[in-house]
Coordinates of N, CA and C in Angstrom, one line a residue:
R1 N 5.4 5.0 -3.5 CA 6.5 4.2 -4.1 C 7.1 3.3 -3.0
A2 N 7.3 3.8 -1.8 CA 7.9 3.0 -0.7 C 7.0 1.7 -0.5
A3 N 5.7 1.9 -0.4 CA 4.8 0.8 -0.2 C 4.9 -0.2 -1.3
E4 N 5.0 0.2 -2.5 CA 5.1 -0.7 -3.7 C 6.4 -1.4 -3.5
Y5 N 7.5 -0.7 -3.2 CA 8.8 -1.4 -3.1 C 8.8 -2.5 -2.0
L6 N 8.2 -2.1 -0.8 CA 8.2 -3.1 0.3 C 7.3 -4.3 -0.1
S7 N 6.2 -4.1 -0.8 CA 5.3 -5.2 -1.1 C 5.9 -6.1 -2.2
E8 N 6.9 -5.6 -2.9 CA 7.5 -6.5 -3.9 C 8.8 -7.2 -3.4
R9 N 9.2 -6.9 -2.2 CA 10.4 -7.6 -1.7 C 10.0 -9.1 -1.4
P10 N 11.0 -10.0 -1.6 CA 10.7 -11.4 -1.4 C 10.6 -11.7 0.1
D11 N 11.1 -10.9 1.0 CA 10.9 -11.1 2.4 C 9.6 -10.6 3.0
W12 N 8.8 -10.0 2.2 CA 7.5 -9.5 2.7 C 6.6 -10.7 2.9
D13 N 5.8 -10.8 3.9 CA 4.9 -11.9 4.2 C 3.7 -11.9 3.3
G14 N 3.4 -10.9 2.6 CA 2.3 -10.9 1.7 C 1.0 -10.6 2.4
K15 N 1.1 -10.3 3.7 CA -0.2 -10.1 4.5 C -0.2 -8.7 5.2
T16 N 0.9 -8.3 5.7 CA 0.8 -7.1 6.6 C 1.7 -6.0 6.0
L17 N 1.1 -4.8 5.8 CA 1.8 -3.6 5.3 C 1.1 -2.4 6.0
V18 N 1.7 -1.9 7.0 CA 1.2 -0.9 7.8 C 1.8 0.5 7.5
V19 N 1.0 1.5 7.4 CA 1.6 2.9 7.3 C 1.3 3.6 8.6
T20 N 2.3 4.4 9.0 CA 2.2 5.1 10.3 C 2.9 6.4 10.1
G21 N 2.4 7.5 10.7 CA 3.0 8.8 10.6 C 2.4 9.8 11.6
T22 N 3.2 10.8 11.9 CA 2.7 11.9 12.7 C 2.9 13.2 12.0
S23 N 1.9 14.0 12.1 CA 1.8 15.3 11.5 C 1.9 15.2 10.0
Q24 N 2.9 15.7 9.3 CA 3.0 15.6 7.9 C 3.0 14.1 7.5
G25 N 3.7 13.3 8.3 CA 3.7 11.9 8.0 C 2.3 11.3 8.2
G26 N 1.4 12.0 8.9 CA 0.0 11.5 9.0 C -0.7 11.7 7.8
I27 N -0.6 12.8 7.1 CA -1.3 13.0 5.8 C -0.7 12.0 4.8
Q28 N 0.6 11.8 4.8 CA 1.2 10.9 3.9 C 0.7 9.5 4.1
S29 N 0.4 9.1 5.4 CA -0.2 7.8 5.7 C -1.6 7.7 5.1
F30 N -2.4 8.7 5.3 CA -3.7 8.7 4.7 C -3.7 8.5 3.2
V31 N -2.8 9.3 2.5 CA -2.6 9.2 1.1 C -2.2 7.8 0.7
T32 N -1.2 7.2 1.4 CA -0.7 5.9 1.0 C -1.8 4.8 1.2
A33 N -2.5 4.9 2.3 CA -3.5 3.9 2.6 C -4.6 4.0 1.6
A34 N -4.9 5.2 1.1 CA -6.0 5.4 0.1 C -5.6 4.9 -1.2
L35 N -4.3 5.1 -1.6 CA -3.9 4.8 -3.0 C -3.3 3.4 -3.2
N36 N -2.9 2.7 -2.1 CA -2.3 1.4 -2.2 C -3.2 0.4 -1.5
P37 N -3.9 -0.5 -2.3 CA -4.8 -1.5 -1.7 C -4.0 -2.5 -0.9
K38 N -2.7 -2.6 -0.9 CA -2.0 -3.6 -0.1 C -1.8 -3.1 1.3
I39 N -2.1 -1.9 1.6 CA -1.9 -1.4 3.0 C -3.0 -2.1 3.8
T40 N -2.6 -2.6 5.0 CA -3.5 -3.4 5.8 C -3.9 -2.7 7.1
A41 N -3.2 -1.6 7.4 CA -3.6 -0.8 8.6 C -2.9 0.6 8.5
L42 N -3.6 1.6 9.1 CA -3.2 3.0 9.1 C -3.2 3.4 10.6
L43 N -2.0 3.9 11.0 CA -1.9 4.4 12.4 C -1.3 5.8 12.3
T44 N -2.0 6.8 12.8 CA -1.6 8.1 12.6 C -1.9 9.0 13.9
L45 N -0.9 9.8 14.2 CA -1.0 10.7 15.3 C -1.0 12.2 14.8
V46 N -1.9 13.0 15.3 CA -2.1 14.4 14.9 C -1.8 14.6 13.4
P47 N -2.5 14.0 12.6 CA -2.2 14.1 11.1 C -2.5 15.5 10.6
A48 N -1.6 16.0 9.8 CA -1.7 17.3 9.2 C -2.6 17.2 8.0
G49 N -2.9 18.4 7.4 CA -3.5 18.4 6.1 C -5.0 18.0 6.1
C50 N -5.7 18.2 7.2 CA -7.1 17.8 7.3 C -7.9 19.1 7.3
D51 N -9.0 19.0 6.5 CA -10.0 20.1 6.5 C -9.4 21.4 5.9
N52 N -8.8 21.3 4.8 CA -8.2 22.5 4.2 C -9.2 23.6 3.9
T53 N -10.4 23.3 3.7 CA -11.4 24.4 3.5 C -12.3 24.6 4.7
G54 N -11.9 24.3 5.9 CA -12.6 24.5 7.1 C -13.0 25.9 7.3
D55 N -12.2 26.8 6.8 CA -12.5 28.3 7.0 C -13.8 28.7 6.4
L56 N -14.3 27.9 5.4 CA -15.6 28.3 4.8 C -16.8 28.1 5.7
V57 N -16.6 27.3 6.8 CA -17.7 27.0 7.7 C -17.2 27.4 9.2
G58 N -16.2 28.2 9.3 CA -15.8 28.7 10.6 C -14.9 27.9 11.4
R59 N -14.2 26.9 10.7 CA -13.2 26.0 11.4 C -11.8 26.4 10.9
Q60 N -10.9 26.2 11.8 CA -9.5 26.5 11.5 C -8.9 25.3 10.6
P61 N -8.5 25.6 9.4 CA -7.9 24.6 8.6 C -6.5 24.1 9.2
G62 N -6.2 22.9 9.0 CA -4.9 22.4 9.5 C -3.7 22.8 8.6
W63 N -2.5 22.5 9.1 CA -1.3 22.8 8.4 C -1.4 22.0 7.0
P64 N -1.0 22.6 5.9 CA 0.0 23.7 5.8 C -0.6 25.1 5.6
G65 N -1.9 25.3 5.8 CA -2.5 26.6 5.7 C -2.4 27.1 4.3
W66 N -3.0 26.4 3.4 CA -3.0 26.7 1.9 C -3.2 28.1 1.6
L67 N -4.1 28.8 2.3 CA -4.5 30.2 2.0 C -3.7 31.2 2.7
N68 N -2.7 30.9 3.5 CA -1.9 31.8 4.2 C -1.0 32.6 3.1
G69 N -1.1 33.9 3.1 CA -0.3 34.7 2.2 C -0.8 34.7 0.8
V70 N -1.9 34.1 0.5 CA -2.4 34.1 -0.9 C -3.2 35.4 -1.2
S71 N -2.9 36.0 -2.4 CA -3.6 37.2 -2.7 C -5.1 36.9 -3.0
V72 N -5.9 37.9 -2.9 CA -7.3 37.8 -3.0 C -7.7 37.1 -4.3
G73 N -7.1 37.5 -5.4 CA -7.5 37.0 -6.7 C -7.3 35.5 -6.9
D74 N -6.3 35.0 -6.2 CA -5.9 33.6 -6.4 C -6.5 32.7 -5.3
K75 N -7.2 33.3 -4.4 CA -7.7 32.5 -3.2 C -8.6 31.3 -3.6
E76 N -9.5 31.6 -4.5 CA -10.5 30.5 -4.9 C -9.8 29.4 -5.6
K77 N -8.8 29.7 -6.5 CA -8.1 28.7 -7.2 C -7.3 27.8 -6.2
V78 N -6.6 28.5 -5.3 CA -5.9 27.7 -4.3 C -6.8 26.9 -3.4
R79 N -7.9 27.4 -3.0 CA -8.9 26.7 -2.2 C -9.3 25.4 -2.9
Q80 N -9.7 25.6 -4.2 CA -10.2 24.4 -5.0 C -9.1 23.4 -5.1
T81 N -7.8 23.8 -5.4 CA -6.7 22.9 -5.5 C -6.5 22.2 -4.2
S82 N -6.6 22.9 -3.0 CA -6.3 22.3 -1.7 C -7.3 21.1 -1.4
R83 N -8.5 21.1 -2.0 CA -9.4 20.1 -1.7 C -8.9 18.7 -2.1
Y84 N -8.1 18.7 -3.2 CA -7.6 17.4 -3.6 C -6.5 16.9 -2.6
F85 N -5.8 17.8 -2.0 CA -4.7 17.4 -1.1 C -5.1 17.2 0.3
D86 N -6.4 17.3 0.6 CA -7.0 17.2 1.9 C -7.0 15.8 2.4
A87 N -6.6 15.5 3.6 CA -6.6 14.2 4.1 C -8.1 13.6 4.2
V88 N -9.0 14.5 4.3 CA -10.4 14.1 4.3 C -10.8 13.4 3.0
N89 N -10.3 14.0 1.9 CA -10.5 13.4 0.5 C -9.9 12.0 0.5
F90 N -8.7 11.8 1.0 CA -8.1 10.5 0.9 C -8.7 9.5 1.9
A91 N -9.1 10.0 3.1 CA -9.7 9.1 4.1 C -10.9 8.4 3.6
A92 N -11.7 9.0 2.7 CA -12.9 8.4 2.2 C -12.6 7.1 1.4
R93 N -11.3 6.9 1.0 CA -10.9 5.8 0.2 C -10.2 4.7 1.1
V94 N -10.0 5.0 2.3 CA -9.2 4.1 3.2 C -10.2 3.0 3.8
Q95 N -9.9 1.7 3.5 CA -10.8 0.7 4.0 C -10.2 -0.2 5.0
C96 N -8.9 0.0 5.3 CA -8.2 -0.9 6.3 C -8.5 -0.4 7.7
P97 N -8.2 -1.2 8.7 CA -8.3 -0.7 10.1 C -7.4 0.5 10.3
S98 N -8.0 1.5 11.1 CA -7.2 2.7 11.3 C -7.3 3.1 12.7
L99 N -6.2 3.6 13.2 CA -6.1 4.2 14.6 C -5.6 5.6 14.4
V100 N -6.4 6.6 14.9 CA -6.1 8.0 14.7 C -6.1 8.7 16.1
G101 N -5.0 9.4 16.3 CA -4.9 10.2 17.6 C -5.0 11.7 17.3
L102 N -5.7 12.4 18.1 CA -5.8 13.9 18.0 C -5.7 14.6 19.3
G103 N -5.2 15.8 19.3 CA -5.1 16.6 20.5 C -6.2 17.7 20.5
L104 N -6.9 17.9 21.5 CA -8.0 18.9 21.5 C -7.5 20.3 21.5
I105 N -6.2 20.5 21.9 CA -5.7 21.9 21.9 C -4.6 22.0 20.9
D106 N -4.6 21.2 19.9 CA -3.6 21.2 18.8 C -4.1 22.3 17.8
T107 N -3.3 23.3 17.5 CA -3.6 24.3 16.6 C -2.9 24.0 15.2
T108 N -2.0 23.1 15.1 CA -1.4 22.8 13.9 C -2.3 21.8 13.1
S109 N -2.8 20.8 13.8 CA -3.8 19.8 13.2 C -5.0 19.9 14.1
P110 N -5.9 20.9 13.9 CA -7.0 21.1 14.8 C -7.9 19.8 14.8
A111 N -8.5 19.6 16.0 CA -9.3 18.4 16.2 C -10.5 18.3 15.3
S112 N -11.1 19.4 14.9 CA -12.3 19.4 14.1 C -11.9 18.8 12.7
G113 N -10.7 19.2 12.2 CA -10.3 18.6 10.9 C -10.0 17.1 11.0
V114 N -9.3 16.7 12.0 CA -8.9 15.3 12.2 C -10.2 14.5 12.4
F115 N -11.2 15.0 13.1 CA -12.5 14.3 13.2 C -13.1 14.2 11.9
A116 N -13.0 15.2 11.0 CA -13.6 15.2 9.7 C -13.0 14.1 8.9
A117 N -11.7 13.9 8.9 CA -11.0 12.9 8.2 C -11.4 11.5 8.8
F118 N -11.3 11.4 10.1 CA -11.7 10.1 10.8 C -13.1 9.7 10.4
N119 N -14.0 10.6 10.3 CA -15.4 10.2 10.0 C -15.5 9.7 8.6
Q120 N -14.6 10.0 7.7 CA -14.7 9.5 6.3 C -14.1 8.1 6.2
L121 N -13.3 7.6 7.1 CA -12.6 6.3 7.0 C -13.7 5.2 6.9
R122 N -13.5 4.3 6.0 CA -14.4 3.2 5.6 C -14.3 1.9 6.4
G123 N -13.1 1.7 6.9 CA -12.8 0.4 7.6 C -13.0 0.5 9.1
P124 N -12.7 -0.6 9.8 CA -12.8 -0.5 11.3 C -11.8 0.6 11.7
K125 N -12.3 1.4 12.7 CA -11.5 2.5 13.1 C -11.6 2.8 14.6
E126 N -10.6 3.4 15.1 CA -10.6 3.8 16.6 C -9.9 5.2 16.6
I127 N -10.5 6.1 17.4 CA -9.9 7.4 17.6 C -9.5 7.6 19.1
V128 N -8.4 8.2 19.2 CA -7.9 8.5 20.6 C -7.9 10.0 20.7
V129 N -8.7 10.4 21.6 CA -8.9 11.9 21.9 C -8.0 12.2 23.1
M130 N -7.1 13.1 22.9 CA -6.2 13.5 24.0 C -6.5 14.9 24.4
S131 N -7.2 15.0 25.5 CA -7.8 16.3 25.9 C -6.8 17.4 26.2
H132 N -5.6 17.0 26.6 CA -4.6 18.1 27.0 C -3.4 18.1 26.1
A133 N -3.6 17.5 24.9 CA -2.5 17.4 24.0 C -2.5 18.5 22.9
E134 N -1.3 19.1 22.7 CA -1.0 20.0 21.6 C -0.5 19.1 20.5
H135 N 0.2 19.8 19.5 CA 0.8 19.1 18.4 C 2.0 18.3 18.8
K136 N 2.7 18.7 19.8 CA 3.9 18.0 20.3 C 3.5 17.3 21.6
N137 N 4.3 16.3 21.9 CA 4.1 15.5 23.2 C 4.7 16.2 24.4
R138 N 4.1 17.3 24.8 CA 4.6 18.0 26.0 C 4.1 17.3 27.2
N139 N 5.1 17.1 28.1 CA 4.7 16.5 29.4 C 3.9 15.2 29.3
G140 N 4.2 14.4 28.3 CA 3.5 13.1 28.1 C 2.0 13.3 27.7
S141 N 1.7 14.4 27.1 CA 0.3 14.6 26.8 C -0.3 13.7 25.7
Q142 N 0.6 13.0 25.0 CA 0.2 12.1 24.0 C 0.3 10.6 24.4
A143 N 0.5 10.4 25.7 CA 0.7 9.0 26.2 C -0.5 8.1 25.9
L144 N -1.7 8.7 25.9 CA -2.9 7.9 25.6 C -2.9 7.3 24.3
Y145 N -2.3 8.0 23.3 CA -2.2 7.4 21.9 C -1.2 6.2 22.0
S146 N -0.1 6.4 22.6 CA 1.0 5.4 22.7 C 0.4 4.1 23.4
K147 N -0.5 4.4 24.4 CA -1.1 3.2 25.1 C -1.9 2.4 24.1
R148 N -2.5 2.9 23.1 CA -3.3 2.2 22.1 C -2.4 1.8 20.9
F149 N -1.5 2.6 20.5 CA -0.6 2.3 19.4 C 0.2 1.0 19.7
D150 N 0.7 0.9 20.9 CA 1.6 -0.3 21.2 C 0.8 -1.6 21.0
P151 N -0.4 -1.8 21.5 CA -1.0 -3.1 21.3 C -1.4 -3.3 19.8
W152 N -1.8 -2.2 19.1 CA -2.2 -2.3 17.7 C -0.9 -2.8 17.0
N153 N 0.2 -2.1 17.2 CA 1.4 -2.4 16.5 C 1.9 -3.8 16.7
K154 N 1.8 -4.3 18.0 CA 2.3 -5.6 18.3 C 1.4 -6.7 17.6
A155 N 0.1 -6.4 17.6 CA -0.9 -7.4 17.0 C -0.6 -7.4 15.5
L156 N -0.4 -6.3 14.9 CA -0.3 -6.2 13.4 C 1.0 -6.9 13.0
V157 N 2.1 -6.7 13.8 CA 3.4 -7.3 13.4 C 3.3 -8.8 13.5
K158 N 2.4 -9.3 14.3 CA 2.2 -10.8 14.4 C 1.2 -11.3 13.5
G159 N 0.6 -10.4 12.7 CA -0.5 -10.8 11.7 C -1.8 -11.1 12.4
K160 N -2.0 -10.6 13.6 CA -3.3 -10.8 14.3 C -4.2 -9.6 14.1
P161 N -5.5 -9.8 14.4 CA -6.4 -8.6 14.3 C -6.1 -7.6 15.3
V162 N -6.5 -6.3 15.1 CA -6.2 -5.3 16.0 C -7.0 -5.5 17.3
P163 N -6.4 -5.1 18.4 CA -7.1 -5.4 19.7 C -8.3 -4.5 19.9
P164 N -9.4 -5.0 20.5 CA -10.5 -4.1 20.8 C -10.2 -3.0 21.7
E165 N -11.0 -2.0 21.6 CA -10.7 -0.8 22.5 C -11.0 -1.1 23.9

């Protein structure tokens, strides 16, 4: 709804509408970019909600941990429902340029799930792999993403194409 509101404002330039978010805001960015064709770029850092069924193939699912605390009888119903809310599901519908950052030691948004979502993106895309980054920016561990986010953001604000890697 926020994207719809912004795109209907008379002061919108009609060209640039960027979604950006970190963690839970990351999955919200995937969803918004997938469902609103007016979104022109997606920029997300350590997005949550990726690979909800990763446990079926030996991967750690990302936050929110749909199956945590679920009784045995309900597990399959919850697992099936979680597929809809998976960022991987929405990423397959994203066609705009996308910048995605992930931390290799992030246990909240495991790298395997973020890679799974990234691989589904349909438009031009760039991934920033931060080898020493957890979910939080401890000791500047996410600086590499900021180094790419800043030029992307500056170019997009000016209506220019995203800068090459």
